[in-house]
mmCIF file of C-alpha atoms in Angstrom:
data_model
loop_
_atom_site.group_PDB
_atom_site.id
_atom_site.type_symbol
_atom_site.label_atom_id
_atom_site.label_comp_id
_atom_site.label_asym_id
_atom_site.label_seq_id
_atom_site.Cartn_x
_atom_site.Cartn_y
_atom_site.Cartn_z
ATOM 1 C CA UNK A 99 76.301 74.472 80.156
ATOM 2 C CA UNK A 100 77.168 76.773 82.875
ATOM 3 C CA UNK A 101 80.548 76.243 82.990
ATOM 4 C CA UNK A 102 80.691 76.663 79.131
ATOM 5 C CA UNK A 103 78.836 80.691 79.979
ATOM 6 C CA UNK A 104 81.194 80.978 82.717
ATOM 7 C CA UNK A 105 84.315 80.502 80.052
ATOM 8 C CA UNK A 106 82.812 82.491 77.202
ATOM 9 C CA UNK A 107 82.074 85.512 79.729
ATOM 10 C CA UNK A 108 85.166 85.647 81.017
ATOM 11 C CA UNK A 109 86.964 85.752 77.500
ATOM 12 C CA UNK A 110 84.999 88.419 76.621
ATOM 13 C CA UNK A 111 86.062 90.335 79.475
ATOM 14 C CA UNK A 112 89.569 89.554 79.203
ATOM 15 C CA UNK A 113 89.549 90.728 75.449
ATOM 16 C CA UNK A 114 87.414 93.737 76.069
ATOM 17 C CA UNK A 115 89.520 94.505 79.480
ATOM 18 C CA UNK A 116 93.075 93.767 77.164
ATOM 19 C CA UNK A 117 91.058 96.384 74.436
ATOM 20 C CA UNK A 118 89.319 98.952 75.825
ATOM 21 C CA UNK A 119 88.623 101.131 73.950
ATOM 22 C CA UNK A 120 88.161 103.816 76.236
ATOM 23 C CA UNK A 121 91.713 103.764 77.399
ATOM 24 C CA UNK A 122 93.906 106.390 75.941
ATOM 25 C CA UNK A 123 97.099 104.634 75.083
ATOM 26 C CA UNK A 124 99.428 106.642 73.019
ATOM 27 C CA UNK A 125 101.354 104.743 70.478
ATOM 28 C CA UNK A 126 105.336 105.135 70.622
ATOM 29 C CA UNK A 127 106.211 106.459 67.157
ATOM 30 C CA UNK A 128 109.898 106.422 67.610
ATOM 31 C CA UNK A 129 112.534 108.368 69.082
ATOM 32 C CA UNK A 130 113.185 112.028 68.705
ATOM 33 C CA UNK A 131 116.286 112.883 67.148
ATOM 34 C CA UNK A 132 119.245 114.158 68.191
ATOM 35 C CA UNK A 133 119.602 117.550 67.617
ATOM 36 C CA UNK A 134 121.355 120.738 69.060
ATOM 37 C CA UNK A 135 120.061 124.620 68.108
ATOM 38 C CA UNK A 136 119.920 127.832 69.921
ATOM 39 C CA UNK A 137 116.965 129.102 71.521
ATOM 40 C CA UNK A 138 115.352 133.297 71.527
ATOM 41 C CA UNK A 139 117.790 133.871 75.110
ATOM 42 C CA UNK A 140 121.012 132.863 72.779
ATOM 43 C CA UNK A 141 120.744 129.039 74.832
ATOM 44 C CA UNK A 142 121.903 125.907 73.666
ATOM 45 C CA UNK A 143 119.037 123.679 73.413
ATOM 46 C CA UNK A 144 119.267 120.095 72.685
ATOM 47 C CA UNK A 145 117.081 117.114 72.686
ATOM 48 C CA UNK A 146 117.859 116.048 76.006
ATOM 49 C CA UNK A 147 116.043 118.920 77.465
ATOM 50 C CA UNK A 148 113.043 116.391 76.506
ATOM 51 C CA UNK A 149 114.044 114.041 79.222
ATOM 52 C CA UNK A 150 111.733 114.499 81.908
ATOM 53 C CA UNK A 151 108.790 116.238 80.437
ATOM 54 C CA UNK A 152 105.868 116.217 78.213
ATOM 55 C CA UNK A 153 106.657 118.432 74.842
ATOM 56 C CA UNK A 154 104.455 120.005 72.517
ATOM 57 C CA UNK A 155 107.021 121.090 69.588
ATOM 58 C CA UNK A 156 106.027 122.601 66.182
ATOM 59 C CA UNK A 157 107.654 124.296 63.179
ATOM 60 C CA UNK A 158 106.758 127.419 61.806
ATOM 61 C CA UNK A 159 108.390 131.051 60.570
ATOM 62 C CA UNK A 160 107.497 134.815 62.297
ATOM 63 C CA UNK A 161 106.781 136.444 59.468
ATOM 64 C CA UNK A 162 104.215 133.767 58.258
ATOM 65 C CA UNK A 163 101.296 135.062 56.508
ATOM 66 C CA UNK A 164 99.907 131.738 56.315
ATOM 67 C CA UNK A 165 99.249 128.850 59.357
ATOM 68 C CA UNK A 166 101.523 130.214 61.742
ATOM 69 C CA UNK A 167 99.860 132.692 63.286
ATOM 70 C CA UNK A 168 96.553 130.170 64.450
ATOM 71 C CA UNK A 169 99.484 127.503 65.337
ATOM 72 C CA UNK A 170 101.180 129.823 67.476
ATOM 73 C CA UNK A 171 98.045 131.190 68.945
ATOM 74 C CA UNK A 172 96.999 127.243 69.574
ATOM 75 C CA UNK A 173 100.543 126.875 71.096
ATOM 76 C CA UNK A 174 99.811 129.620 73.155
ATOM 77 C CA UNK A 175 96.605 128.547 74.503
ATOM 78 C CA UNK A 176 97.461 125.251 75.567
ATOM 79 C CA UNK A 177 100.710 127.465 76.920
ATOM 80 C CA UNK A 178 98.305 128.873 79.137
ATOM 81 C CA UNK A 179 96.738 125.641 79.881
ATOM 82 C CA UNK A 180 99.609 124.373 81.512
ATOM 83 C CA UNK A 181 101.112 127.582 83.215
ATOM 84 C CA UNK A 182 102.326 126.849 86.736
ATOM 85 C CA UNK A 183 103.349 123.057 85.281
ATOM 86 C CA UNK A 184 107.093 122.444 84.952
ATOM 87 C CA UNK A 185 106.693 119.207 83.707
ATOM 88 C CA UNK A 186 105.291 120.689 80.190
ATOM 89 C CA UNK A 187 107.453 122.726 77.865
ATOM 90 C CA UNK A 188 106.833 123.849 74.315
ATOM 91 C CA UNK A 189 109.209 124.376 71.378
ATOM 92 C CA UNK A 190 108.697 126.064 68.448
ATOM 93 C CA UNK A 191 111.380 125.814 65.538
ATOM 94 C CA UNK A 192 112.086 128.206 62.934
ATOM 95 C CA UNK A 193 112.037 127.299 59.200
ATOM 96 C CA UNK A 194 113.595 130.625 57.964
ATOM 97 C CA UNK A 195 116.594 130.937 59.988
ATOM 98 C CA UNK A 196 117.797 133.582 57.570
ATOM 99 C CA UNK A 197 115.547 136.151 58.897
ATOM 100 C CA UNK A 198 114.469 134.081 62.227
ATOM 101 C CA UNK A 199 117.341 135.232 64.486
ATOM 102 C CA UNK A 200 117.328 135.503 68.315
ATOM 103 C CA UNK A 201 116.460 138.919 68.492
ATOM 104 C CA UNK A 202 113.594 138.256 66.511
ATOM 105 C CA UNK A 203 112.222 135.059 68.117
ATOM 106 C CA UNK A 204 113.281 137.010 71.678
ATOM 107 C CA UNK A 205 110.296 139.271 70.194
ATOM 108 C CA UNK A 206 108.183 137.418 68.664
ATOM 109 C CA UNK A 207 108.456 135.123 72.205
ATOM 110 C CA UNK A 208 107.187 138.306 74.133
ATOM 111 C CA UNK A 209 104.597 138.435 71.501
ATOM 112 C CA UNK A 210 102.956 135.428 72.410
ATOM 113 C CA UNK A 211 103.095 136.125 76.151
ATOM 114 C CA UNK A 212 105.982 133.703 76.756
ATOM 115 C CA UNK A 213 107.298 134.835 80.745
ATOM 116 C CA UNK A 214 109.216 131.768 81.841
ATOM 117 C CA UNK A 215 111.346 129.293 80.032
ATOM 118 C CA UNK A 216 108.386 126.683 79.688
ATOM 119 C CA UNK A 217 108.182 127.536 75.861
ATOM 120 C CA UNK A 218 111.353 127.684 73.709
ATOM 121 C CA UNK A 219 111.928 129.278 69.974
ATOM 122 C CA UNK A 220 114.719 127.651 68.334
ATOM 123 C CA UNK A 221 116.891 128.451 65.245
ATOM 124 C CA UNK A 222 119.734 126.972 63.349
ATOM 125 C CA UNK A 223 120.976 127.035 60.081
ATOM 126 C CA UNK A 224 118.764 125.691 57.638
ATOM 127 C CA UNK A 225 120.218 122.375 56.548
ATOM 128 C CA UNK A 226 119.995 121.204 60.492
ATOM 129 C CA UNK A 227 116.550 122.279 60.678
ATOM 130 C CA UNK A 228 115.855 120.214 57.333
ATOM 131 C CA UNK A 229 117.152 117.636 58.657
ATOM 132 C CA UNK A 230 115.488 117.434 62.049
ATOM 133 C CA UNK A 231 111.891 118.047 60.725
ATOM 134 C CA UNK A 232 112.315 115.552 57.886
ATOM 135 C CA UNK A 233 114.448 112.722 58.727
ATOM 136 C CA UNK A 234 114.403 113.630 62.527
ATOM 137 C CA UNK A 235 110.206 114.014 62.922
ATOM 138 C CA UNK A 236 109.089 112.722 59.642
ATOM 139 C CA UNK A 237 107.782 115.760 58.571
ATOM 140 C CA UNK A 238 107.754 116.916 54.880
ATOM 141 C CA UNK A 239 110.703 119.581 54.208
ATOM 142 C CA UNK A 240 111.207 120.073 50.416
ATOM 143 C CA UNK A 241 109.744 123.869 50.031
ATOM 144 C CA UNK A 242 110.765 125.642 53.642
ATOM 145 C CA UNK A 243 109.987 128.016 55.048
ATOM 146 C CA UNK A 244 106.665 127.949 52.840
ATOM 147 C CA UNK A 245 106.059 124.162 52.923
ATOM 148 C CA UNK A 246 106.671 123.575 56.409
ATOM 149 C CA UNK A 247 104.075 121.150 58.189
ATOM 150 C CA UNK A 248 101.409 122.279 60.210
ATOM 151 C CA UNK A 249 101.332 119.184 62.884
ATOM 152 C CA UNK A 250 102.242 119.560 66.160
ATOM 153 C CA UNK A 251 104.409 117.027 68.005
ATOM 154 C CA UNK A 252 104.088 115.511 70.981
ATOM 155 C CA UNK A 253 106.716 113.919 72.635
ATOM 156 C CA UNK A 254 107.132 112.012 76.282
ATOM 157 C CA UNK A 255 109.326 112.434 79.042
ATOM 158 C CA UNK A 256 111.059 109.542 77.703
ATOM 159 C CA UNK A 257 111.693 111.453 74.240
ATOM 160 C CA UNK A 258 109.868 109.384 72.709
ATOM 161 C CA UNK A 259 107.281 111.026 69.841
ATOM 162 C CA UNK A 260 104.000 109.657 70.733
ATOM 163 C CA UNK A 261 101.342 111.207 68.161
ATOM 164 C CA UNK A 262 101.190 113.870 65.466
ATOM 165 C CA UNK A 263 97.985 116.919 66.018
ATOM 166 C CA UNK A 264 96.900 119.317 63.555
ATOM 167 C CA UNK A 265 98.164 122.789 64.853
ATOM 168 C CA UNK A 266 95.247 124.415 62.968
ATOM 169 C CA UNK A 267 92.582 122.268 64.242
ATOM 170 C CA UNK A 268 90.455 123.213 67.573
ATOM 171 C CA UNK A 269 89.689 119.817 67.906
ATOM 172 C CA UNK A 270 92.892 118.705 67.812
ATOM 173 C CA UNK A 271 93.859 121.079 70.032
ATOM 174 C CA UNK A 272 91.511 119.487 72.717
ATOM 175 C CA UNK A 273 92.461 115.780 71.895
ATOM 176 C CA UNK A 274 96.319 117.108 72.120
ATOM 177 C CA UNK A 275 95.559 118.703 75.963
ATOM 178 C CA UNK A 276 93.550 115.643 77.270
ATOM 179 C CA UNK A 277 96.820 113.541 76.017
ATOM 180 C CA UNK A 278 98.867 116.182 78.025
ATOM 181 C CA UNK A 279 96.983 115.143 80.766
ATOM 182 C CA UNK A 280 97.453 111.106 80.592
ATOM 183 C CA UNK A 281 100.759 111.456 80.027
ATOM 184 C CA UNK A 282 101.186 113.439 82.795
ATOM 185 C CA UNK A 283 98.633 110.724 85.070
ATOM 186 C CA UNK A 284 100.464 107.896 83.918
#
C-alpha cells in the first residue's frame, strides 16, 4: 500500500513538474521570413539583423489616424523599458510606403524619442511589404495601409516568431515585457 502512494505521488509530480503551469514557455510559431527593406537612416535592413536578439516588430503607417498612434506609443514604452539593453531591438514597418519615405520615418523616429539604433522604421515598396506581413508573419494584408494588423510580433534571437500581442492592449503590453524578460533569462 505504501509503495502503491509512493508510485502515484511521484507520477503526479513528474506530470505536474513536465506541466507546470507556471512556467512561461513560449511556443515556436515558425520562422520569420526572409526579407530585405530600408530603414529611416537610408540602411539596408534584413532579417538577419534578428539573429542574436529579442524583437518586438509591428506594422503600422505615420499618418494613421487610427491604432497607430497607441501602438507606437506602446512600442515606445516598452522602448524605454529596455533602454541601455542591446540585446532588444524594435522594428516598425510601414504599410504606406507611398508617402512613408525615409525622411519621413527619420521624423517620425525622432518623434517617438528613438536616440540609438535599438528601434528601426522600415519601408519598401508595397508588394514586399504585402508579402512579408501576410505570407511572411501571417498577418491579414488585403486593405493596407487601412487594414493593417494591430499585433505586435515577437521574435527570438533565433528568428524564430514566438507569440503574437495586441499593440493596443495594456495588458498585453505587460504579458509582451515579462516574455522580453524570459527570453532574455533563458
Amino acid at each position: 500500500m505504501f509503495n502503491k502512494i509512493i508510485y502515484v505521488l511521484t507520477g503526479l509530480f513528474l506530470i505536474i513538474s513536465c506541466n507546470n503551469p507556471f512556467k512561461k514557455e513560449l511556443p515556436i510559431i515558425k520562422d520569420s521570413p526572409i526579407f530585405q527593406l530600408v530603414d529611416q537612416d537610408n540602411i539596408i535592413f534584413t532579417d538577419q539583423e534578428f539573429f542574436g536578439k529579442i524583437t518586438v516588430l509591428d506594422f503600422m503607417f505615420t499618418q494613421c489616424m487610427g491604432p497607430c498612434p497607441v501602438m507606437s506609443n506602446n512600442m515606445k514604452t516598452l522602448y524605454e523599458d529596455f533602454r541601455g539593453n542591446p540585446d532588444v531591438q524594435f522594428v516598425s514597418i510601414t504599410v504606406d510606403p507611398e508617402n512613408d519615405d525615409q525622411k519621413i520615418l527619420k521624423d517620425y523616429s525622432k518623434i517617438q524619442g528613438v536616440d540609438d539604433s535599438r528601434w528601426s522604421f522600415l519601408t519598401g515598396n508595397i508588394d514586399s511589404i504585402k508579402n512579408i506581413c501576410q505570407d511572411g508573419f501571417l498577418l491579414f494584408a488585403d486593405n493596407l495601409p487601412a487594414g493593417h494588423s494591430v499585433k505586435f510580433i515577437l521574435i527570438d534571437d533565433k528568428k524564430r516568431i514566438r507569440k503574437y500581442y495586441n499593440g493596443m492592449d495594456l495588458n498585453e503590453i505587460r504579458i509582451i515585457r515579462e516574455d522580453i524578460k524570459n527570453l532574455l533569462a533563458s
